[in-house]
XYZ file of C-alpha atoms in Angstrom:
658
model
C 13.541 -24.427 4.913
C 12.564 -22.884 8.302
C 9.193 -23.437 9.431
C 6.898 -20.851 10.191
C 6.406 -18.891 13.196
C 5.216 -21.150 16.156
C 2.377 -18.757 17.552
C 0.746 -18.976 13.651
C 0.620 -23.041 13.945
C -0.652 -23.904 17.116
C -3.690 -25.802 15.862
C -3.653 -29.250 15.727
C -5.781 -30.571 12.921
C -5.336 -34.337 13.152
C -8.704 -35.512 15.026
C -7.539 -38.613 15.692
C -5.210 -37.342 18.489
C -7.671 -34.820 19.850
C -9.709 -38.067 21.653
C -12.918 -37.760 20.012
C -14.473 -37.306 16.866
C -15.115 -33.622 15.268
C -18.800 -32.971 14.848
C -19.341 -32.281 11.038
C -22.580 -30.501 11.731
C -22.013 -26.908 12.561
C -23.665 -25.680 15.738
C -24.997 -21.953 17.148
C -26.084 -21.087 20.309
C -29.593 -20.431 20.817
C -31.051 -17.287 23.028
C -31.229 -19.752 26.094
C -27.741 -21.063 25.887
C -28.714 -24.229 24.061
C -27.457 -25.778 20.941
C -29.053 -26.417 17.321
C -27.702 -27.381 14.151
C -27.045 -24.560 12.104
C -27.860 -26.689 8.926
C -31.676 -26.673 10.377
C -31.329 -23.166 11.784
C -33.610 -20.956 9.609
C -33.778 -17.159 10.383
C -37.236 -16.128 11.517
C -39.738 -15.742 8.562
C -41.726 -12.664 8.049
C -44.602 -12.082 5.752
C -44.647 -8.327 5.856
C -42.634 -6.298 3.609
C -40.571 -2.863 5.174
C -38.738 0.014 3.659
C -36.929 2.936 5.265
C -35.836 6.035 4.310
C -33.393 8.559 6.044
C -30.986 11.089 4.820
C -28.558 8.517 3.252
C -31.492 6.980 0.960
C -33.534 3.942 0.755
C -32.396 0.843 2.841
C -32.709 -1.324 -0.513
C -29.920 -2.710 -2.232
C -27.576 -0.289 -4.162
C -25.066 -2.994 -5.721
C -25.954 -1.460 -9.227
C -25.596 2.011 -7.698
C -21.702 1.814 -7.236
C -22.257 3.456 -3.738
C -20.791 2.430 -0.633
C -22.893 4.744 1.038
C -25.916 2.444 1.213
C -27.280 0.680 3.821
C -28.120 -3.131 4.050
C -31.565 -3.939 4.673
C -32.367 -6.893 6.659
C -35.132 -9.159 5.661
C -35.859 -10.333 8.814
C -36.380 -6.497 10.327
C -39.791 -6.644 12.086
C -42.249 -4.053 11.484
C -41.927 -1.019 13.933
C -45.536 -0.942 14.568
C -45.665 -4.358 15.705
C -46.513 -5.182 19.230
C -43.912 -7.000 21.076
C -44.198 -8.931 24.481
C -41.682 -11.040 26.784
C -38.264 -11.062 26.075
C -38.407 -9.394 22.643
C -37.028 -5.917 22.377
C -38.987 -3.017 21.585
C -39.130 -2.326 17.452
C -37.356 1.332 17.989
C -34.434 -0.319 19.395
C -34.547 -3.405 16.923
C -34.746 -0.650 13.766
C -32.692 1.997 15.320
C -29.856 3.768 13.986
C -27.177 4.651 16.377
C -25.054 8.129 16.407
C -21.780 8.778 17.284
C -19.644 12.201 16.962
C -17.004 12.806 14.665
C -14.451 14.933 16.011
C -11.073 14.652 14.383
C -10.152 15.009 10.520
C -11.464 11.814 9.202
C -11.265 10.525 5.353
C -13.024 7.951 3.911
C -12.949 6.182 0.431
C -16.271 6.134 -1.564
C -17.009 3.282 -3.956
C -15.866 5.795 -6.863
C -12.455 6.115 -5.113
C -13.208 9.554 -3.891
C -11.375 10.304 -0.449
C -14.070 12.258 1.359
C -13.870 14.510 4.191
C -16.570 13.852 6.657
C -14.738 15.671 9.283
C -17.194 18.421 9.056
C -20.239 16.271 9.648
C -21.351 16.611 13.183
C -23.362 13.330 13.301
C -22.886 10.011 11.495
C -25.419 7.327 11.085
C -24.788 3.549 10.282
C -27.117 0.818 10.668
C -26.776 -2.409 12.583
C -28.707 -5.133 11.117
C -30.134 -8.161 12.874
C -27.031 -10.300 11.744
C -25.084 -8.575 14.629
C -27.311 -10.170 17.094
C -26.645 -13.489 15.684
C -24.234 -15.881 17.984
C -20.896 -17.048 16.641
C -20.615 -20.680 15.822
C -19.554 -22.013 18.647
C -16.744 -24.128 16.311
C -14.288 -22.537 14.185
C -13.975 -24.362 10.927
C -10.285 -24.425 9.588
C -8.872 -26.052 6.359
C -5.850 -28.127 6.725
C -3.113 -27.107 4.274
C -2.382 -30.113 1.947
C 1.649 -29.462 2.859
C 3.755 -30.368 5.585
C 4.824 -27.907 8.402
C 2.170 -25.456 7.181
C -0.556 -23.930 9.087
C -4.190 -24.433 8.718
C -6.087 -21.458 7.463
C -10.282 -20.234 8.494
C -12.698 -22.005 6.062
C -16.002 -20.225 5.460
C -19.078 -22.445 5.414
C -22.230 -20.999 3.901
C -24.691 -19.760 6.544
C -27.610 -21.891 6.263
C -29.907 -19.618 4.630
C -27.846 -19.934 1.267
C -29.213 -23.497 0.644
C -26.354 -24.892 -0.754
C -23.526 -26.601 1.237
C -20.320 -25.031 0.544
C -17.544 -27.816 -0.766
C -15.559 -28.869 2.442
C -13.248 -31.371 0.750
C -11.388 -33.537 2.873
C -9.106 -31.429 4.995
C -11.851 -29.253 6.683
C -12.253 -29.514 10.476
C -14.002 -27.949 13.180
C -12.680 -27.080 16.708
C -14.678 -26.209 19.622
C -14.408 -22.107 20.652
C -13.292 -22.773 23.986
C -10.194 -24.963 22.946
C -9.025 -22.143 21.131
C -9.458 -18.822 23.280
C -5.846 -17.482 23.002
C -6.375 -17.625 19.338
C -9.892 -16.472 18.671
C -10.754 -15.289 15.270
C -12.066 -11.729 15.156
C -12.944 -9.509 12.128
C -13.748 -5.670 12.595
C -15.782 -3.354 10.566
C -14.359 0.094 10.380
C -16.956 2.717 11.767
C -17.321 4.663 8.450
C -18.110 1.425 6.754
C -21.322 -0.354 6.375
C -22.334 -3.704 8.288
C -23.306 -5.694 5.756
C -25.375 -9.104 6.473
C -23.487 -10.827 4.001
C -20.159 -9.939 5.864
C -21.106 -10.425 9.234
C -23.263 -13.967 8.489
C -20.327 -15.311 6.677
C -17.722 -14.639 9.386
C -20.022 -15.501 12.644
C -20.688 -18.958 10.631
C -17.277 -19.561 10.189
C -16.587 -18.727 14.154
C -15.135 -15.197 14.075
C -16.271 -12.810 16.488
C -17.070 -8.902 15.631
C -14.609 -6.581 17.045
C -16.611 -4.201 19.156
C -20.051 -5.693 19.088
C -21.134 -5.290 22.214
C -20.001 -1.432 22.145
C -22.267 -1.094 19.142
C -25.152 -2.948 20.443
C -25.125 -0.770 23.990
C -24.583 2.694 21.534
C -27.756 1.821 19.933
C -29.734 1.291 22.884
C -28.234 4.350 24.148
C -29.449 6.145 21.365
C -32.778 5.229 21.566
C -33.245 5.892 25.463
C -33.208 2.214 26.912
C -30.275 2.434 28.549
C -28.297 5.151 30.622
C -25.256 6.819 28.717
C -23.190 6.191 31.963
C -19.556 6.440 31.094
C -20.611 4.507 27.945
C -18.300 6.962 25.920
C -15.458 6.324 28.249
C -15.411 2.690 27.656
C -12.811 1.241 25.029
C -13.017 -2.115 23.320
C -9.606 -3.948 24.919
C -10.008 -6.244 21.723
C -10.009 -2.884 19.495
C -6.583 -3.890 17.731
C -7.363 -7.697 18.184
C -8.568 -8.572 14.902
C -7.402 -10.754 11.989
C -9.721 -9.363 9.450
C -10.784 -5.617 8.456
C -13.585 -4.506 6.313
C -13.144 -0.974 5.541
C -13.928 1.970 3.259
C -10.903 3.972 4.504
C -7.333 3.490 3.169
C -5.862 5.878 5.672
C -1.794 5.564 5.864
C -2.164 4.992 9.506
C -4.626 2.099 9.551
C -2.352 0.582 7.107
C 1.005 1.467 9.137
C -0.762 0.050 12.202
C -1.323 -3.303 10.689
C 0.115 -6.419 12.045
C 1.646 -8.712 9.760
C -1.024 -11.196 10.221
C -4.179 -9.090 9.692
C -5.796 -8.663 6.102
C -7.551 -5.458 4.910
C -10.199 -5.463 1.777
C -8.583 -2.604 -0.012
C -5.000 -1.725 -1.397
C -3.323 1.750 -1.285
C -4.228 3.923 -3.845
C -7.063 1.636 -5.533
C -8.683 5.487 -6.466
C -6.399 4.746 -9.728
C -9.157 2.139 -10.652
C -12.070 3.572 -8.729
C -12.482 6.927 -9.861
C -13.144 7.551 -13.587
C -11.034 9.991 -14.483
C -8.149 8.205 -12.975
C -8.887 4.902 -14.371
C -8.677 6.650 -17.645
C -5.311 8.103 -17.314
C -3.886 4.815 -16.227
C -5.362 3.124 -19.371
C -4.610 5.965 -21.611
C -0.951 5.752 -20.579
C -0.260 2.100 -21.977
C -3.113 2.473 -24.637
C -0.777 4.890 -26.303
C 1.595 2.315 -26.222
C -0.527 -0.785 -27.256
C -3.086 0.990 -29.099
C -4.535 -2.240 -30.954
C -4.541 -4.498 -27.641
C -6.137 -1.436 -25.519
C -9.074 -0.513 -27.429
C -11.837 -1.781 -24.740
C -12.797 1.739 -22.991
C -15.078 4.246 -24.612
C -12.642 7.280 -25.465
C -12.888 9.913 -22.122
C -12.194 13.152 -21.802
C -11.516 14.811 -18.403
C -12.673 18.175 -17.559
C -11.422 20.891 -18.140
C -8.250 19.663 -19.521
C -9.388 17.654 -22.223
C -12.436 20.358 -23.359
C -10.878 21.673 -26.187
C -10.195 18.488 -27.663
C -13.563 17.162 -27.146
C -15.069 20.034 -28.882
C -12.665 19.240 -31.927
C -13.938 15.929 -32.169
C -17.520 16.414 -31.755
C -17.278 19.275 -34.358
C -15.412 17.018 -36.950
C -16.547 18.249 -40.018
C -16.401 14.707 -42.007
C -18.916 13.341 -39.183
C -21.825 11.512 -41.237
C -24.549 11.045 -38.388
C -26.484 8.727 -41.186
C -23.505 6.528 -41.191
C -22.315 6.730 -37.406
C -24.525 8.313 -34.941
C -22.313 9.590 -32.291
C -23.245 10.461 -28.950
C -21.512 11.131 -25.356
C -22.145 10.481 -21.994
C -21.512 12.919 -19.219
C -20.485 11.861 -15.909
C -19.307 12.995 -12.526
C -15.754 11.836 -12.184
C -16.384 10.343 -8.398
C -20.409 10.481 -8.514
C -22.396 7.006 -8.264
C -25.884 6.164 -8.268
C -26.552 7.683 -11.722
C -26.414 11.090 -10.245
C -25.448 14.148 -12.817
C -25.542 11.723 -15.779
C -26.895 12.881 -18.957
C -26.515 12.155 -22.890
C -24.689 14.586 -24.778
C -25.509 15.136 -28.510
C -23.369 16.712 -31.403
C -25.069 19.804 -30.649
C -26.036 19.866 -27.051
C -24.490 22.323 -24.817
C -22.489 20.950 -21.825
C -22.157 24.059 -19.792
C -19.458 25.413 -17.901
C -18.085 23.247 -15.461
C -15.407 23.128 -12.664
C -13.167 20.122 -12.837
C -14.650 16.643 -11.560
C -16.387 15.537 -14.301
C -15.781 13.265 -17.693
C -17.217 12.594 -20.966
C -17.325 9.201 -22.746
C -18.064 8.128 -26.018
C -21.710 6.496 -25.476
C -21.976 3.193 -26.782
C -25.052 3.499 -28.840
C -24.894 0.403 -30.298
C -25.659 -1.908 -27.262
C -26.460 -5.503 -27.370
C -30.656 -5.929 -26.662
C -32.625 -8.161 -25.045
C -36.525 -8.140 -26.135
C -35.218 -4.486 -26.548
C -33.977 -3.707 -23.799
C -30.133 -2.741 -22.726
C -28.577 -4.207 -20.201
C -24.791 -4.062 -18.472
C -23.130 -6.514 -16.434
C -21.494 -6.768 -13.155
C -18.487 -9.081 -13.015
C -17.140 -9.527 -9.749
C -13.162 -9.805 -9.798
C -10.763 -10.282 -6.789
C -7.068 -9.380 -6.844
C -5.434 -11.575 -4.192
C -2.170 -9.425 -4.619
C -0.688 -6.509 -6.880
C 2.869 -8.100 -6.201
C 2.939 -10.640 -7.828
C -0.415 -9.997 -9.812
C -2.784 -12.708 -9.006
C -6.624 -12.346 -10.605
C -9.592 -14.307 -10.022
C -12.827 -14.169 -11.638
C -15.908 -15.279 -10.137
C -18.279 -17.543 -11.973
C -21.656 -15.246 -11.663
C -22.802 -11.978 -11.196
C -25.443 -9.770 -12.587
C -26.773 -8.667 -15.590
C -29.039 -5.381 -15.142
C -31.534 -4.178 -17.436
C -33.239 -0.803 -18.130
C -36.884 -0.922 -17.705
C -37.745 1.256 -21.114
C -37.269 0.084 -24.453
C -33.962 1.312 -26.042
C -34.368 4.198 -28.457
C -32.085 6.890 -29.935
C -35.015 9.251 -30.466
C -33.349 12.604 -28.950
C -36.484 13.504 -26.878
C -35.465 10.084 -25.096
C -32.035 11.089 -24.227
C -32.898 12.456 -20.472
C -35.201 9.339 -20.013
C -32.695 7.388 -17.327
C -35.195 4.501 -17.525
C -33.862 3.962 -21.166
C -30.474 4.800 -20.900
C -29.288 3.674 -17.446
C -29.106 0.361 -16.086
C -28.258 1.289 -12.177
C -30.230 -0.035 -9.654
C -30.649 3.108 -7.543
C -32.293 4.566 -10.995
C -34.132 1.643 -12.578
C -36.110 0.355 -8.733
C -38.125 2.886 -9.458
C -39.644 2.822 -12.681
C -43.350 1.101 -12.495
C -41.974 -1.471 -15.042
C -38.966 -2.523 -12.361
C -39.766 -6.104 -11.777
C -37.940 -7.850 -8.838
C -36.364 -11.251 -9.404
C -37.331 -13.415 -6.339
C -35.868 -16.569 -7.115
C -32.274 -17.323 -5.586
C -30.990 -18.246 -8.739
C -32.393 -14.890 -10.683
C -33.975 -16.938 -13.448
C -36.852 -14.960 -13.942
C -36.558 -13.767 -17.664
C -39.287 -10.803 -16.701
C -37.416 -9.688 -13.877
C -34.988 -6.434 -14.170
C -31.909 -8.181 -12.865
C -30.615 -11.837 -13.980
C -27.608 -13.966 -12.840
C -24.959 -13.965 -15.432
C -25.665 -18.065 -15.507
C -28.955 -17.186 -16.794
C -27.827 -15.078 -19.381
C -25.461 -17.404 -20.563
C -28.379 -19.587 -20.963
C -30.252 -17.121 -23.092
C -27.522 -16.389 -25.128
C -26.940 -20.025 -25.924
C -30.579 -20.564 -26.510
C -30.274 -17.904 -29.142
C -27.198 -19.113 -30.740
C -24.830 -16.532 -29.346
C -21.506 -17.355 -28.529
C -21.193 -16.324 -24.772
C -17.806 -18.436 -24.314
C -16.217 -16.368 -26.837
C -17.930 -13.016 -24.917
C -16.395 -14.433 -21.717
C -12.796 -14.956 -23.270
C -12.698 -11.240 -24.464
C -13.826 -9.998 -20.775
C -11.146 -12.015 -19.332
C -8.798 -10.474 -21.308
C -9.943 -7.093 -20.914
C -10.377 -7.309 -17.244
C -6.463 -8.366 -17.258
C -5.256 -5.674 -19.261
C -7.096 -3.136 -17.046
C -5.612 -4.254 -13.628
C -2.082 -4.519 -15.415
C -2.873 -0.569 -16.407
C -3.365 0.375 -12.498
C -0.680 -1.883 -11.288
C 2.305 0.732 -10.925
C 0.447 3.086 -8.574
C -1.088 0.586 -6.502
C 2.315 -1.156 -6.072
C 3.763 2.062 -5.281
C 0.889 2.514 -2.448
C 2.125 -0.867 -1.157
C 5.390 -0.243 -1.007
C 4.831 3.322 0.535
C 2.514 1.903 2.994
C 5.086 -0.388 4.593
C 2.823 -3.074 4.756
C 3.572 -6.835 3.218
C 1.927 -7.272 -0.315
C -0.213 -10.205 0.611
C -2.204 -8.090 3.528
C -4.702 -6.638 1.152
C -7.363 -8.228 -1.179
C -9.495 -6.266 -2.955
C -13.145 -7.353 -4.636
C -13.929 -5.348 -7.830
C -17.401 -4.716 -9.524
C -16.700 -4.295 -12.824
C -19.070 -2.461 -15.252
C -19.213 -3.795 -18.680
C -21.710 -3.563 -21.687
C -21.732 -5.784 -24.594
C -22.207 -3.912 -28.012
C -24.340 -5.570 -30.944
C -21.216 -6.738 -32.225
C -20.950 -8.888 -29.103
C -17.734 -6.797 -28.370
C -17.655 -6.363 -24.529
C -16.082 -2.572 -23.267
C -15.910 -1.619 -19.669
C -17.589 1.542 -18.559
C -16.216 1.692 -14.948
C -15.026 0.041 -11.892
C -16.564 0.107 -8.388
C -13.984 -0.608 -5.902
C -16.399 -1.342 -3.013
C -19.217 -3.096 -4.696
C -22.306 -3.285 -2.311
C -23.040 -6.324 -0.567
C -26.661 -5.571 0.510
C -29.767 -7.496 -0.978
C -32.997 -6.798 -2.175
C -33.854 -10.062 -3.417
C -33.187 -13.429 -2.624
C -30.652 -13.878 -4.992
C -28.632 -11.144 -4.104
C -28.475 -12.125 -0.626
C -27.510 -15.724 -1.509
C -24.812 -14.822 -4.105
C -23.350 -12.090 -2.200
C -23.104 -14.181 0.961
C -21.195 -17.165 -0.906
C -19.565 -14.377 -2.733
C -18.017 -13.337 0.540
C -17.451 -16.932 1.949
C -15.419 -17.941 -1.523
C -13.396 -14.676 -0.894
C -12.478 -15.034 2.455
C -11.740 -18.674 2.173
C -9.204 -18.006 -0.787
C -7.561 -14.682 0.895
C -6.343 -17.426 3.960
C -6.759 -16.214 7.622
C -4.484 -18.040 9.990
C -4.957 -18.281 13.750
C -2.434 -16.131 15.795
C -2.089 -15.864 19.350
C -2.331 -11.927 19.685
C -0.832 -11.755 23.063
C 2.237 -13.401 22.226
C 2.629 -11.934 18.918
C 2.554 -8.581 20.502
C 5.416 -9.437 22.903
C 7.289 -10.737 20.335
C 7.087 -7.996 18.166
C 8.105 -5.610 21.343
C 11.292 -8.059 21.511
C 12.132 -7.457 17.920
C 11.623 -3.563 17.719
C 13.761 -3.205 20.873
C 16.362 -5.562 19.589
C 16.460 -4.342 16.340
C 16.134 -0.633 16.820
C 14.514 -0.145 13.171
C 12.158 -2.786 13.184
C 11.597 -4.112 9.367
C 14.519 -2.441 7.914
C 16.679 -5.334 7.304
C 14.146 -7.350 5.805
C 13.448 -4.256 3.375
C 17.011 -4.058 2.561
C 17.264 -7.891 2.142
C 14.729 -7.465 -0.275
C 15.955 -4.675 -2.093
C 18.918 -6.367 -3.547
C 16.920 -9.366 -4.966
C 17.608 -9.691 -8.522
C 15.237 -11.682 -11.249
C 18.398 -12.912 -12.791
C 18.760 -14.590 -9.545
C 15.771 -16.984 -9.991
C 17.328 -19.157 -12.254
C 19.628 -20.400 -9.890
C 17.040 -22.039 -7.853
C 18.171 -20.892 -4.874
C 15.042 -19.592 -2.742
C 15.087 -17.621 0.980
C 12.252 -17.936 3.335
C 10.102 -15.475 1.424
C 10.324 -16.972 -1.620
C 9.590 -20.188 -0.411
C 6.304 -18.878 1.691
C 5.293 -16.784 -1.404
C 4.960 -19.823 -3.700
C 3.747 -22.048 -0.957
C 0.824 -19.761 -0.658
C 0.058 -19.564 -3.773
C -0.238 -23.775 -3.992
C -2.520 -23.409 -1.156
C -4.887 -20.504 -2.789
C -5.238 -22.501 -5.709
C -6.373 -25.636 -4.243
C -9.239 -23.762 -2.123
C -10.806 -22.027 -4.871
C -14.547 -22.534 -5.011
C -16.595 -20.578 -7.402
C -13.562 -18.110 -8.698
C -11.596 -18.984 -11.826
C -7.884 -18.223 -11.238
C -7.482 -15.923 -14.769
C -3.843 -14.932 -14.341
C -0.981 -15.576 -14.207
C -1.907 -18.827 -15.967
C 0.945 -21.004 -17.916
C -0.600 -20.312 -20.989
C -1.095 -16.542 -20.892
C 1.726 -15.036 -18.563
C 3.914 -14.268 -21.315
C 1.292 -12.791 -23.613
C 0.338 -10.291 -20.725
C 3.946 -9.600 -19.567
C 4.656 -6.874 -22.356
C 2.335 -4.943 -20.835
C 3.645 -4.495 -17.374
C 5.272 -0.908 -16.864
C 8.237 -2.462 -15.385
C 9.506 -5.598 -14.455
C 9.072 -7.124 -10.631
C 11.084 -9.798 -8.813
C 8.128 -11.597 -7.382
C 6.241 -11.391 -10.470
C 8.878 -13.545 -12.346
C 9.767 -15.948 -9.259
C 5.867 -16.721 -9.306
C 5.967 -16.857 -13.079
C 9.257 -19.069 -13.257
C 7.293 -21.350 -10.919
C 4.263 -21.762 -12.751
C 6.299 -22.587 -16.212
C 8.818 -25.055 -13.885
C 8.241 -25.545 -10.314
C 10.884 -24.310 -8.395
C 10.057 -26.421 -5.362
C 9.317 -29.931 -5.078
C 5.646 -29.964 -4.408
C 5.222 -33.709 -4.817
C 7.743 -33.874 -1.627
C 5.788 -31.166 0.437
C 2.485 -33.063 0.249
C 1.141 -34.756 3.837
């Protein structure tokens, strides 16, 4: 088997050969250039509380609002009215938003999957959180592959404020930044994406630099009149395309086509097929019509205006008996968020004349209640690949409660504090109670952790494990339903299947019979934090995701030179590889002959499952891939390759161990 690219495996992870012991503590640079232990480093405490409103809304957490337009609130942001002296910056500079013109036609993918044309907006604003100012760790953290001749991958330790130390295994090692300058690890946040503290803190603690950081801070100071503009608009960041990781709310084709093979992006092409309510229902219905007994976990949905006649026929059913089964429906814009435009619709309620762009779903009128309150779940699901399909489930999440006691009284149908659980709605209620604990175990609070919910279930004799098994089942089936268009998008974009990953926020409700239902799926769940629990959970979540995804060190300049040589010699770029792949047959797998691509796919999977923390692999498993295989729209070579390996190893793993 051929070795990996030499520009990818230049880092040595054998500490003995380096001539000195690598320090286990993580270090950061203080403002004066000195070092201090990152484990003892604490963010500057503040007793004051702050809020800020802009045209984009409150800076509080909107992880329940299903919106990618929220601004993250930095917990350490100083009071704008506070007097500063010495080296501290003026408060306006600290709190400022920077503005930049939008000139060309730009499309942004919001949390619900809608492509929003923002080219007509004259200005855009984005908050720069305090985490951008924090220095990068002087050490890059890596985790060695357990297998021979495999490149190490970047490891993401938890920042100190999390409190818990991430399991570093026996394969984690640290390298000084100055020794790895040609292989500097960088992350980029696209201009139309929020800069969340969880993202920045996680990457900087691992030793990654933020691309364009200096330019962003300079723009911020220019906007406040603290620095002359001079030629800043003409300045270009020389490292603009030198990144290993891209956080983006956009899935524009030109971004995907420019991606280098070693670069990772946090979305899949055409993921709106899961994020938009109407698109999700269409994909779900395609499989449900073929397997109605298996696909019965989404409330029946009507897409307007095409399903208007069917909806009216269903709700005028002459056999309907409200005494036996009270039927209600919920009206939702297809691509809206934050609880906007939602209303409860009864049998005789007019819905008005609407253009296309909204759906009406059957309302789960018998939700499971805790102390009389309705709640739903935010469940975090990570897909690291669609081809082959690999799905992980996070071991914690959010239980979000309505503040009002649940009732089906008609005069309360418009009371959002009773019927909606969106944080963006409930935070305005007088009864809303913030959970200030890192573990979110305050049972009086309006937001719990899923681990707290599990304990409450078990304390009351409810079988939470059974509910979780059913949630895993419907999550796998839902993702399989949207697999065809997303794989098509990957193939059309020309990127490699392992260059994308995506975190989904599944919104699930449990009914009075403890049956879970999928309400909707967010493809850009917020990483902002309105409480210590949010901050801890979401930072750990980002670190755990990126450790699984696997970023490999690459000499950017060397890579670019090799690519230019390759394009010059081949003329058609990767066409030879594409032709080779197209002739792969599923039947050939049984022969046991693997090419380099097949071998790397299997080894990446084996490396991946050995560095999972706080996630659970739910598909594919040896005991479930056959069960779910019938739901796939078509057979794919990579799926069968991985399933065959899981069933009976195609690579002698034992001989590969170091």
